[in-house]
Short mmCIF file of C-alpha atoms and ligand atoms in Angstrom, two decimals:
data_model
loop_
_atom_site.label_atom_id
_atom_site.label_comp_id
_atom_site.label_asym_id
_atom_site.label_seq_id
_atom_site.Cartn_x
_atom_site.Cartn_y
_atom_site.Cartn_z
CA MET A 14 0.12 -0.17 0.33
CA ALA A 15 1.25 3.53 -0.70
CA LYS A 16 2.60 5.85 2.10
CA ARG A 17 -0.31 8.28 2.91
CA THR A 18 0.39 12.14 3.33
CA GLU A 19 -1.64 13.14 6.37
CA ILE A 20 -3.69 16.23 4.95
CA VAL A 21 -2.66 18.66 7.61
CA ASP A 22 1.02 18.02 6.05
CA VAL A 23 -0.39 18.27 2.23
CA LEU A 24 -1.93 21.81 3.18
CA LYS A 25 1.12 22.95 4.97
CA ALA A 26 4.19 21.52 3.33
CA SER A 27 3.37 19.67 -0.19
CA LYS A 28 4.03 21.63 -3.37
CA VAL A 29 2.36 21.47 -6.89
CA GLY A 30 3.71 18.73 -8.92
CA ASP A 31 4.18 16.33 -5.99
CA THR A 32 2.63 13.04 -6.45
CA ILE A 33 1.12 11.64 -3.03
CA THR A 34 -1.55 9.35 -1.58
CA VAL A 35 -4.05 10.55 0.89
CA LYS A 36 -6.42 8.51 3.09
CA GLY A 37 -9.54 9.51 4.76
CA TRP A 38 -13.64 9.71 4.74
CA VAL A 39 -15.80 11.72 2.32
CA ARG A 40 -17.59 14.59 3.69
CA ALA A 41 -19.06 15.62 0.54
CA PHE A 42 -19.19 14.70 -3.10
CA ARG A 43 -20.31 17.16 -5.65
CA SER A 44 -21.14 16.85 -9.30
CA ASN A 45 -19.53 13.26 -9.47
CA ARG A 46 -16.29 15.01 -9.57
CA PHE A 47 -15.49 16.97 -6.22
CA VAL A 48 -14.54 14.90 -3.06
CA ALA A 49 -14.14 16.87 0.01
CA LEU A 50 -11.71 14.56 1.99
CA ASN A 51 -10.87 14.51 5.53
CA ASP A 52 -8.59 12.42 7.48
CA GLY A 53 -9.02 14.11 10.97
CA SER A 54 -5.44 15.49 10.98
CA SER A 55 -6.96 19.13 10.73
CA PHE A 56 -10.29 20.62 10.57
CA LYS A 57 -9.55 21.28 6.75
CA THR A 58 -10.56 18.92 4.02
CA LEU A 59 -8.43 18.32 0.76
CA GLN A 60 -10.22 18.54 -2.68
CA VAL A 61 -9.52 15.62 -4.37
CA VAL A 62 -10.84 15.77 -8.09
CA ILE A 63 -11.85 12.53 -9.80
CA ASP A 64 -10.88 12.43 -13.30
CA GLU A 65 -13.36 10.24 -15.11
CA GLU A 66 -11.05 9.27 -17.73
CA LYS A 67 -8.56 7.39 -15.34
CA ILE A 68 -11.33 6.30 -12.51
CA GLU A 69 -13.58 3.47 -13.46
CA GLU A 70 -17.32 4.35 -13.07
CA ALA A 71 -17.75 1.26 -10.75
CA ILE A 72 -15.38 2.78 -8.24
CA VAL A 73 -16.61 6.40 -8.55
CA LYS A 74 -20.33 4.95 -7.90
CA ARG A 75 -19.04 4.11 -4.52
CA ILE A 76 -17.43 7.45 -3.49
CA GLY A 77 -19.98 8.90 -1.23
CA PHE A 78 -20.69 10.47 1.87
CA HIS A 79 -18.46 9.04 4.80
CA ALA A 80 -17.23 6.16 2.78
CA CYS A 81 -13.52 5.56 3.27
CA ILE A 82 -11.21 6.07 0.26
CA ALA A 83 -7.70 6.27 -0.73
CA ALA A 84 -6.58 8.42 -3.61
CA THR A 85 -3.28 8.98 -5.62
CA GLY A 86 -2.47 11.50 -8.02
CA VAL A 87 -0.64 15.03 -8.34
CA LEU A 88 -0.99 17.96 -6.67
CA VAL A 89 -2.23 21.24 -8.84
CA GLU A 90 -3.06 24.46 -8.15
CA SER A 91 -6.36 24.87 -6.77
CA GLN A 92 -9.19 26.72 -8.96
CA GLY A 93 -11.49 27.25 -6.08
CA ALA A 94 -11.15 29.83 -3.33
CA GLY A 95 -9.61 29.08 0.08
CA GLN A 96 -7.14 26.50 -0.74
CA LYS A 97 -3.77 26.54 -2.44
CA VAL A 98 -3.81 23.00 -3.77
CA GLU A 99 -5.90 20.28 -5.02
CA LEU A 100 -5.28 16.52 -5.73
CA VAL A 101 -5.99 15.37 -9.22
CA ALA A 102 -6.71 11.52 -8.80
CA ASP A 103 -5.08 8.87 -11.08
CA SER A 104 -6.00 6.00 -8.67
CA VAL A 105 -8.67 5.76 -6.50
CA GLU A 106 -9.19 2.75 -3.66
CA ILE A 107 -12.29 1.95 -1.68
CA LEU A 108 -11.09 1.00 1.55
CA GLY A 109 -14.40 1.21 3.28
CA ASP A 110 -17.79 1.46 1.23
CA ASN A 111 -20.75 3.01 3.00
CA ASP A 112 -24.09 1.89 2.39
CA LEU A 113 -25.91 5.02 2.79
CA SER A 114 -29.28 3.63 2.85
CA ALA A 115 -28.78 1.87 5.84
CA TYR A 116 -25.91 4.71 7.21
CA PRO A 117 -27.28 6.28 10.27
CA LEU A 118 -26.25 9.85 9.38
CA GLN A 119 -27.16 11.49 6.35
CA PRO A 120 -25.62 14.24 4.65
CA LYS A 121 -27.76 17.13 6.28
CA LYS A 122 -28.15 18.95 9.75
CA GLN A 123 -28.62 16.46 12.48
CA THR A 124 -29.87 17.28 15.87
CA MET A 125 -27.32 17.04 18.81
CA GLU A 126 -29.77 14.39 20.38
CA PHE A 127 -30.23 12.43 17.67
CA LEU A 128 -26.17 12.45 17.00
CA ARG A 129 -25.53 11.40 20.79
CA GLU A 130 -27.49 8.12 19.89
CA LYS A 131 -24.86 7.84 16.94
CA ALA A 132 -21.93 8.46 19.15
CA HIS A 133 -19.95 5.82 17.23
CA PHE A 134 -20.26 8.08 13.86
CA ARG A 135 -20.47 11.56 15.37
CA MET A 136 -16.93 12.19 15.53
CA ARG A 137 -16.98 12.02 11.60
CA THR A 138 -19.01 15.34 11.71
CA ASN A 139 -17.50 18.78 11.65
CA THR A 140 -18.84 19.80 14.76
CA PHE A 141 -17.58 16.73 16.93
CA SER A 142 -14.28 16.48 15.40
CA ALA A 143 -13.71 19.99 16.00
CA VAL A 144 -14.62 19.64 19.69
CA PHE A 145 -12.59 16.40 20.34
CA ARG A 146 -9.76 18.09 18.78
CA ILE A 147 -10.06 20.78 21.22
CA ARG A 148 -10.53 18.50 24.04
CA HIS A 149 -7.25 16.86 22.89
CA GLY A 150 -5.80 20.48 23.08
CA VAL A 151 -7.04 21.17 26.41
CA ALA A 152 -5.43 18.04 27.93
CA PHE A 153 -2.28 18.70 26.39
CA ALA A 154 -2.23 22.61 27.52
CA ILE A 155 -3.08 21.41 31.20
CA ASN A 156 -0.28 19.13 31.18
CA LYS A 157 2.20 21.35 29.53
CA TYR A 158 1.33 24.37 32.04
CA PHE A 159 1.91 22.38 34.99
CA ASN A 160 5.18 20.66 33.46
CA ASP A 161 6.43 23.85 32.52
CA ASN A 162 5.50 25.53 35.86
CA GLY A 163 7.17 22.81 37.92
CA TYR A 164 4.26 20.58 38.89
CA TYR A 165 4.50 16.73 38.90
CA TYR A 166 1.65 14.72 37.65
CA MET A 167 0.56 12.22 40.26
CA HIS A 168 -1.85 9.42 39.48
CA THR A 169 -4.52 9.07 42.36
CA PRO A 170 -6.53 5.78 42.52
CA ILE A 171 -9.97 4.98 41.10
CA ILE A 172 -10.88 2.64 43.69
CA THR A 173 -10.83 4.22 47.01
CA GLY A 174 -12.47 3.46 50.57
CA SER A 175 -13.01 6.85 51.44
CA ASP A 176 -15.37 9.55 50.30
CA ALA A 177 -13.39 12.54 49.50
CA GLU A 178 -16.17 15.11 49.23
CA GLY A 179 -18.43 13.50 51.91
CA ALA A 180 -21.47 13.88 50.18
CA GLY A 181 -22.28 10.20 49.67
CA GLU A 182 -22.82 10.05 46.08
CA MET A 183 -20.55 7.14 45.04
CA PHE A 184 -20.74 4.17 42.90
CA HIS A 185 -19.65 0.82 45.08
CA ILE A 186 -17.28 -1.56 44.10
CA THR A 187 -17.68 -5.01 45.10
CA THR A 188 -17.33 -8.88 43.86
CA PHE A 189 -20.45 -10.00 45.74
CA GLU A 190 -23.14 -11.08 43.56
CA PRO A 191 -26.78 -9.13 44.18
CA ASN A 192 -28.61 -11.34 46.94
CA LYS A 193 -25.42 -13.38 47.82
CA ALA A 194 -23.50 -11.08 49.89
CA PRO A 195 -22.57 -12.39 53.27
CA THR A 196 -23.81 -10.61 55.91
CA THR A 197 -22.85 -10.05 59.52
CA GLU A 198 -24.95 -10.75 62.58
CA ASP A 199 -26.88 -7.30 62.26
CA GLY A 200 -28.06 -8.31 58.95
CA SER A 201 -25.75 -5.88 56.95
CA ILE A 202 -23.31 -6.61 54.11
CA ASP A 203 -19.99 -7.82 55.59
CA TYR A 204 -17.47 -6.13 53.40
CA SER A 205 -14.89 -7.77 55.19
CA LYS A 206 -15.43 -10.76 52.84
CA ASP A 207 -15.01 -8.90 50.00
CA PHE A 208 -12.32 -8.39 47.63
CA PHE A 209 -10.46 -5.57 49.43
CA GLY A 210 -11.47 -6.66 52.82
CA LYS A 211 -13.52 -3.56 52.99
CA ALA A 212 -16.12 -1.29 51.56
CA THR A 213 -14.90 0.24 48.36
CA ASN A 214 -16.24 2.83 45.77
CA MET A 215 -15.05 4.64 42.78
CA THR A 216 -13.38 7.96 43.79
CA VAL A 217 -15.15 11.32 43.71
CA SER A 218 -11.91 13.13 43.60
CA GLY A 219 -8.23 12.63 43.91
CA GLN A 220 -7.63 15.60 46.11
CA LEU A 221 -6.95 13.90 49.49
CA GLN A 222 -4.26 11.49 47.89
CA ALA A 223 -2.85 14.44 46.21
CA GLU A 224 -2.34 16.19 49.69
CA ILE A 225 -0.02 13.59 50.31
CA GLY A 226 2.01 14.06 47.17
CA ALA A 227 1.78 18.10 47.77
CA LEU A 228 3.32 17.50 51.17
CA ALA A 229 6.27 15.57 50.11
CA MET A 230 6.45 16.90 46.69
CA GLY A 231 5.48 20.62 47.13
CA LYS A 232 3.58 21.07 44.01
CA VAL A 233 1.60 18.16 42.12
CA TYR A 234 -1.66 17.73 40.08
CA THR A 235 -4.08 14.72 39.34
CA PHE A 236 -5.72 14.46 36.04
CA GLY A 237 -8.02 11.48 36.09
CA PRO A 238 -11.61 10.30 35.88
CA THR A 239 -14.01 10.95 38.73
CA PHE A 240 -17.40 9.39 39.20
CA ARG A 241 -20.25 10.91 40.81
CA ALA A 242 -23.69 8.72 41.22
CA GLU A 243 -25.64 11.99 41.56
CA ASN A 244 -29.02 12.27 39.79
CA SER A 245 -28.56 15.63 38.12
CA ASN A 246 -30.16 15.36 34.87
CA THR A 247 -28.72 18.50 33.68
CA SER A 248 -26.64 20.15 30.74
CA ARG A 249 -23.77 20.35 33.14
CA HIS A 250 -23.24 16.99 34.99
CA LEU A 251 -21.98 13.75 34.10
CA ALA A 252 -21.64 10.51 36.39
CA GLU A 253 -18.00 10.02 34.79
CA PHE A 254 -16.16 12.92 34.36
CA TRP A 255 -12.65 14.39 34.33
CA MET A 256 -10.71 16.43 36.84
CA ILE A 257 -7.90 18.20 37.18
CA GLU A 258 -6.58 18.75 40.90
CA PRO A 259 -3.56 20.85 41.54
CA GLU A 260 -2.41 20.70 44.97
CA VAL A 261 0.25 23.18 46.53
CA ALA A 262 2.23 23.21 49.61
CA PHE A 263 2.65 26.81 51.50
CA ALA A 264 -0.06 28.23 49.24
CA ASP A 265 -3.22 30.00 51.01
CA ILE A 266 -6.47 30.69 49.45
CA TYR A 267 -5.51 33.95 47.73
CA GLU A 268 -2.59 31.93 45.75
CA ASP A 269 -4.97 29.24 45.09
CA MET A 270 -7.33 31.81 43.39
CA ASP A 271 -4.41 33.29 41.50
CA LEU A 272 -3.32 29.83 40.00
CA ALA A 273 -6.83 29.23 38.96
CA GLU A 274 -7.11 32.49 37.21
CA ASP A 275 -3.91 31.98 35.49
CA PHE A 276 -4.11 28.17 34.62
CA SER A 277 -7.94 28.90 33.04
CA LYS A 278 -6.47 31.78 30.85
CA TYR A 279 -3.73 29.86 29.74
CA ILE A 280 -5.85 26.94 28.50
CA ILE A 281 -8.01 29.54 26.69
CA LYS A 282 -5.13 31.12 25.18
CA TYR A 283 -3.35 28.08 24.12
CA ILE A 284 -6.47 26.61 22.13
CA LEU A 285 -7.02 30.37 20.53
CA GLU A 286 -3.50 30.18 19.25
CA ASN A 287 -3.69 26.39 18.32
CA TYR A 288 -6.97 25.60 17.14
CA PRO A 289 -8.06 28.68 15.13
CA ASP A 290 -9.77 26.44 12.17
CA ASP A 291 -11.86 24.58 14.73
CA LEU A 292 -12.69 27.73 16.83
CA ALA A 293 -14.00 29.53 13.82
CA PHE A 294 -15.94 26.58 12.61
CA LEU A 295 -17.74 26.17 16.19
CA ASP A 296 -18.40 30.08 16.18
CA LYS A 297 -19.94 30.33 12.92
CA ARG A 298 -22.20 27.52 14.10
CA ILE A 299 -23.20 29.25 16.87
CA GLN A 300 -23.77 32.41 14.85
CA ASP A 301 -25.96 30.34 12.12
CA MET A 302 -28.09 28.85 14.87
CA GLU A 303 -28.66 32.49 16.63
CA LYS A 304 -29.64 34.15 13.44
CA ASN A 305 -33.59 33.17 13.97
CA MET A 306 -33.33 33.71 17.70
CA LYS A 307 -34.56 36.89 19.63
CA LYS A 308 -31.65 39.29 20.24
CA GLU A 309 -31.78 38.62 24.28
CA LEU A 310 -31.41 35.13 23.82
CA ARG A 311 -28.09 35.33 21.50
CA ARG A 312 -24.59 35.37 22.96
CA PRO A 313 -23.52 38.99 23.62
CA MET A 314 -20.19 38.32 21.97
CA SER A 315 -19.11 35.78 19.51
CA LEU A 316 -17.55 32.62 20.98
CA THR A 317 -13.84 33.89 19.87
CA ASP A 318 -14.52 37.38 21.24
CA THR A 319 -15.67 35.89 24.56
CA LEU A 320 -12.53 33.65 24.91
CA LYS A 321 -10.46 36.75 24.04
CA PHE A 322 -12.06 38.98 26.60
CA VAL A 323 -11.83 36.56 29.14
CA ILE A 324 -8.02 36.17 28.88
CA GLU A 325 -7.73 40.21 28.67
CA ASN A 326 -9.48 40.96 31.66
CA ASP A 327 -9.17 40.16 35.36
CA PHE A 328 -11.79 37.95 36.93
CA ALA A 329 -14.21 39.62 39.79
CA ARG A 330 -13.08 38.63 43.08
CA ILE A 331 -16.01 38.22 46.07
CA THR A 332 -16.96 37.02 49.16
CA TYR A 333 -19.79 34.75 49.40
CA THR A 334 -21.57 37.50 51.82
CA GLU A 335 -21.02 40.03 49.20
CA ALA A 336 -22.66 37.80 46.52
CA ILE A 337 -25.82 37.56 48.61
CA ASP A 338 -25.87 41.05 49.36
CA ILE A 339 -25.61 41.93 45.55
CA LEU A 340 -28.26 38.95 44.59
CA LYS A 341 -30.61 40.55 47.02
CA ARG A 342 -30.45 43.99 45.59
CA SER A 343 -30.85 42.58 41.99
CA LYS A 344 -34.12 43.02 39.88
CA PRO A 345 -34.80 39.45 39.52
CA TYR A 346 -34.71 38.70 42.99
CA LYS A 347 -36.77 42.00 44.03
CA LYS A 348 -39.21 40.78 41.09
CA GLY A 349 -39.33 37.19 42.65
CA LYS A 350 -37.78 35.83 39.03
CA PHE A 351 -35.08 33.52 40.83
CA GLU A 352 -36.39 29.62 41.30
CA PHE A 353 -34.36 29.17 44.34
CA PRO A 354 -34.41 31.33 47.43
CA VAL A 355 -31.24 33.79 48.17
CA ASP A 356 -30.44 33.50 51.98
CA TRP A 357 -27.15 33.98 53.78
CA GLY A 358 -26.30 30.01 54.26
CA ILE A 359 -27.68 28.58 51.52
CA ASP A 360 -25.92 27.17 48.54
CA LEU A 361 -25.70 29.56 45.29
CA GLN A 362 -27.79 28.01 42.42
CA ALA A 363 -26.65 27.84 38.78
CA GLU A 364 -29.49 30.67 38.13
CA HIS A 365 -27.77 32.95 41.00
CA GLU A 366 -23.74 32.07 39.68
CA ARG A 367 -25.12 32.81 36.04
CA TRP A 368 -26.75 36.17 36.68
CA LEU A 369 -23.66 37.27 38.88
CA VAL A 370 -21.49 36.19 35.94
CA GLU A 371 -23.44 37.21 32.92
CA LYS A 372 -25.66 40.35 34.15
CA HIS A 373 -24.06 41.94 36.96
CA PHE A 374 -20.02 41.30 36.51
CA LYS A 375 -20.04 40.55 32.72
CA LYS A 376 -17.02 38.30 33.19
CA PRO A 377 -15.76 35.32 35.35
CA VAL A 378 -16.50 35.56 38.91
CA ILE A 379 -14.42 34.15 41.92
CA VAL A 380 -16.52 33.69 45.01
CA ARG A 381 -14.68 32.84 48.27
CA ASP A 382 -15.21 32.57 51.86
CA TYR A 383 -18.45 30.19 51.71
CA PRO A 384 -20.38 29.39 54.91
CA LYS A 385 -18.91 26.12 56.37
CA ASP A 386 -22.19 23.93 56.53
CA ILE A 387 -22.70 23.99 52.75
CA LYS A 388 -18.88 22.80 52.00
CA ALA A 389 -16.57 19.70 52.43
CA PHE A 390 -15.15 18.87 55.90
CA TYR A 391 -11.59 19.31 54.76
CA MET A 392 -11.80 23.43 53.89
CA ARG A 393 -9.87 25.74 56.27
CA MET A 394 -12.17 27.62 59.16
CA ASN A 395 -11.95 31.21 58.77
CA ASP A 396 -11.36 33.46 61.93
CA ASP A 397 -15.15 34.29 62.05
CA ASP A 398 -15.72 30.67 62.75
CA LYS A 399 -18.61 30.46 60.44
CA THR A 400 -17.00 30.90 56.88
CA VAL A 401 -14.23 28.44 55.20
CA ALA A 402 -11.48 29.40 52.88
CA ALA A 403 -13.05 27.87 49.97
CA MET A 404 -13.41 29.44 46.63
CA ASP A 405 -15.68 28.87 43.36
CA VAL A 406 -14.87 30.12 39.76
CA LEU A 407 -17.63 30.96 37.87
CA PHE A 408 -17.92 31.17 33.88
CA PRO A 409 -20.15 32.68 31.74
CA GLY A 410 -22.92 30.55 30.33
CA ILE A 411 -21.99 27.51 32.68
CA GLY A 412 -21.29 28.59 36.52
CA GLU A 413 -19.00 26.60 38.34
CA VAL A 414 -15.88 25.50 36.45
CA ILE A 415 -13.48 25.41 39.38
CA GLY A 416 -14.02 24.51 42.91
CA GLY A 417 -11.19 24.75 45.63
CA SER A 418 -10.13 25.60 48.95
CA GLN A 419 -7.49 26.28 51.47
CA ARG A 420 -7.05 22.79 53.20
CA GLU A 421 -7.49 22.48 57.07
CA GLU A 422 -3.97 21.93 58.32
CA ARG A 423 -4.75 22.21 61.92
CA LEU A 424 -5.32 18.77 63.53
CA ASP A 425 -7.78 19.92 66.40
CA LYS A 426 -10.07 22.23 64.10
CA LEU A 427 -10.06 19.10 61.48
CA ARG A 428 -10.98 16.69 64.09
CA LYS A 429 -13.83 19.00 65.09
CA ARG A 430 -15.26 19.43 61.76
CA MET A 431 -14.78 15.66 60.75
CA GLN A 432 -17.02 15.06 63.85
CA GLU A 433 -19.62 17.71 62.88
CA MET A 434 -20.00 16.18 59.21
CA ASN A 435 -19.92 12.48 60.30
CA VAL A 436 -16.82 11.97 58.54
CA HIS A 437 -15.38 8.56 60.63
CA GLU A 438 -11.81 9.02 61.51
CA ASP A 439 -11.19 5.38 61.34
CA GLU A 440 -11.24 5.58 57.53
CA LEU A 441 -8.99 8.62 57.31
CA GLN A 442 -6.28 7.94 59.77
CA TRP A 443 -3.78 8.79 57.14
CA TYR A 444 -5.14 11.87 56.53
CA LEU A 445 -5.15 12.78 59.68
CA ASP A 446 -1.23 11.93 60.01
CA LEU A 447 -0.48 14.43 57.32
CA ARG A 448 -1.47 16.83 60.13
CA LYS A 449 0.42 15.22 62.85
CA PHE A 450 3.71 14.54 61.23
CA GLY A 451 5.42 17.36 59.24
CA GLY A 452 2.52 19.09 58.04
CA ALA A 453 2.11 22.53 56.35
CA PRO A 454 -0.57 24.96 55.19
CA HIS A 455 -1.58 23.97 51.62
CA ALA A 456 -3.97 24.69 48.89
CA GLY A 457 -5.40 23.33 45.91
CA PHE A 458 -8.68 23.11 43.53
CA GLY A 459 -10.42 20.97 41.00
CA LEU A 460 -11.37 22.19 37.28
CA GLY A 461 -14.22 20.15 35.91
CA PHE A 462 -12.46 19.15 32.34
CA GLU A 463 -15.71 18.91 30.31
CA ARG A 464 -17.02 22.25 31.99
CA ILE A 465 -14.21 24.11 30.44
CA ILE A 466 -14.28 22.47 27.33
CA LEU A 467 -17.86 23.44 27.16
CA PHE A 468 -16.78 27.18 27.81
CA ILE A 469 -14.23 26.88 25.11
CA THR A 470 -16.29 25.31 22.26
CA GLY A 471 -19.41 27.00 23.07
CA MET A 472 -21.50 23.72 22.96
CA ALA A 473 -24.47 23.77 24.80
CA ASN A 474 -24.67 20.28 26.64
CA ILE A 475 -21.73 18.61 28.49
CA ARG A 476 -22.91 15.26 26.79
CA ASP A 477 -21.35 16.81 23.73
CA VAL A 478 -18.12 17.18 24.67
CA ILE A 479 -17.26 13.87 26.04
CA PRO A 480 -16.78 11.37 23.32
CA PHE A 481 -19.04 8.62 25.42
CA PRO A 482 -21.06 10.49 27.92
CA ARG A 483 -22.33 8.49 31.14
CA THR A 484 -25.69 9.98 32.70
CA PRO A 485 -28.35 8.52 34.68
CA GLY A 486 -30.07 5.80 32.37
CA ASN A 487 -27.11 6.04 29.86
CA ALA A 488 -24.00 4.15 29.47
CA GLU A 489 -24.30 3.05 25.85
CA PHE A 490 -20.84 2.37 23.95
O1 LIG B 24 -16.51 21.22 43.47
P1 LIG B 24 -16.00 19.87 43.33
O2 LIG B 24 -17.08 19.13 43.87
O3 LIG B 24 -14.63 19.94 44.14
C1 LIG B 24 -13.88 18.99 44.41
O4 LIG B 24 -14.31 17.60 44.15
C2 LIG B 24 -12.58 19.56 45.20
N1 LIG B 24 -11.91 17.81 45.66
C3 LIG B 24 -11.48 19.81 44.31
C4 LIG B 24 -10.37 20.24 44.64
O5 LIG B 24 -10.38 21.24 45.82
N2 LIG B 24 -9.10 19.49 44.57
O6 LIG B 24 -15.55 19.64 41.67
C5 LIG B 24 -14.51 20.31 41.09
C6 LIG B 24 -15.31 20.62 39.91
C7 LIG B 24 -16.49 21.34 39.66
O7 LIG B 24 -16.08 22.98 40.03
C8 LIG B 24 -16.92 21.16 38.46
O8 LIG B 24 -16.51 22.07 37.37
C9 LIG B 24 -16.60 19.83 38.00
O9 LIG B 24 -15.53 19.61 39.03
N3 LIG B 24 -17.57 18.94 38.60
C10 LIG B 24 -18.59 18.35 37.58
N4 LIG B 24 -18.55 18.13 36.15
C11 LIG B 24 -19.22 17.32 35.54
N5 LIG B 24 -20.01 16.61 36.27
C12 LIG B 24 -20.36 16.53 37.44
N6 LIG B 24 -21.24 15.88 37.92
C13 LIG B 24 -19.51 17.49 38.29
N7 LIG B 24 -19.37 17.74 39.56
C14 LIG B 24 -18.36 18.50 39.59
MG1 LIG B 25 -17.98 22.61 43.76
#
């Protein structure tokens, strides 16, 4: 088989007169003559011209939407706008026929919901290939940022015996068969006889183990899948999502916020610089969709302009108490337009977060110093004894993208919080040990990987930025 040249390289480096072979999927076939060929190496397609004199009719008939072909020929100067070269095919080989009469996708606009059910083919569309190229870019930018800044990538376990967030939203892991699990005298399941000799679950966060790393290696980060059995059927929640969790020794909540802001801006800038074609397509896609919408439903800025705006401006920084005050003075609050109550002590809902970000500050907002009762046991108690050194970074269109805190490094205070919140000490002896033996102040946060990809791509539903979403009632593929 002829060695293939990737289309990204053809468009960048090949010259008129070169004889090459390209392989890819047919995005479009016009006038029985012009193939738009894409091989995933770039957003762009290469135009392949089918020379009817040279290519058998039987072969030409098999060239169709999303069929896979190899084409060999000579590069010539392109007649059409937008591209420098096109390939005049001397020979075409059909690598994979596509029976369009049975193929789930058709060469026309299809809804996101429909494509979600055909997730094994949706990556062949312009939209999803752009999204998943950008997803790769975000992952790379994250690793690059931390590597360049002296952080160590730490792999924390997926199977754990602890509930890091203390929220009880865990998937349990067992080798017991349902109905056949051994029980103790009081009738509860006897996990001491299970595979690990104890009850275990899929991790909700790598943070507690990352703290071990930070208190030895200084600066670490985790980047792995996390699992939450929360029954949230929203466009922002997945049961399996990826989280990035830096943990930094000697940092306080203010340094934590600085890191969160610098880090998120870096990622956005990286994508603006390295994925302009994919972004431009996604931007135009949104503009096309919004054409027939009422003005107030449209985005205030184009996607690319939003991204540029975010990296060029400081995030707003307020306390939770200030956030409540601002919300209480807001028009929607006074007119009873918020669905959920606004009172000091109550968790901010997405509608509140989005109003603060989109209507009031009109840029990302970092809210800090939340009431202790609505936050996890490990967050550092503030001097007022009412709030903890926690922070959430809120983004336009999405709400919370990052959640973090300074950690409670004082043993007595941590113990007290664990008792108050019913977190059992015997499950977390090692965590308490970190405070007893050579402990230090430290802080960190968790970035929801899919949430920032939602923001960067402008997609509307989190199920469309992960290849195979897991949500309540759905674990296809
Ligand atoms: O705010 P969370 O729950 O924080 C933690 O888990 C901490 N242990 C992080 C830390 O301090 N190291 O989750 C962090 C982020 C959220 O801000 C959100 O972006 C994302 O993870 N997230 C989800 N993303 C998709 N689906 C879900 N069900 C999510 N739950 C949280
Ligand atoms: Mg949170």
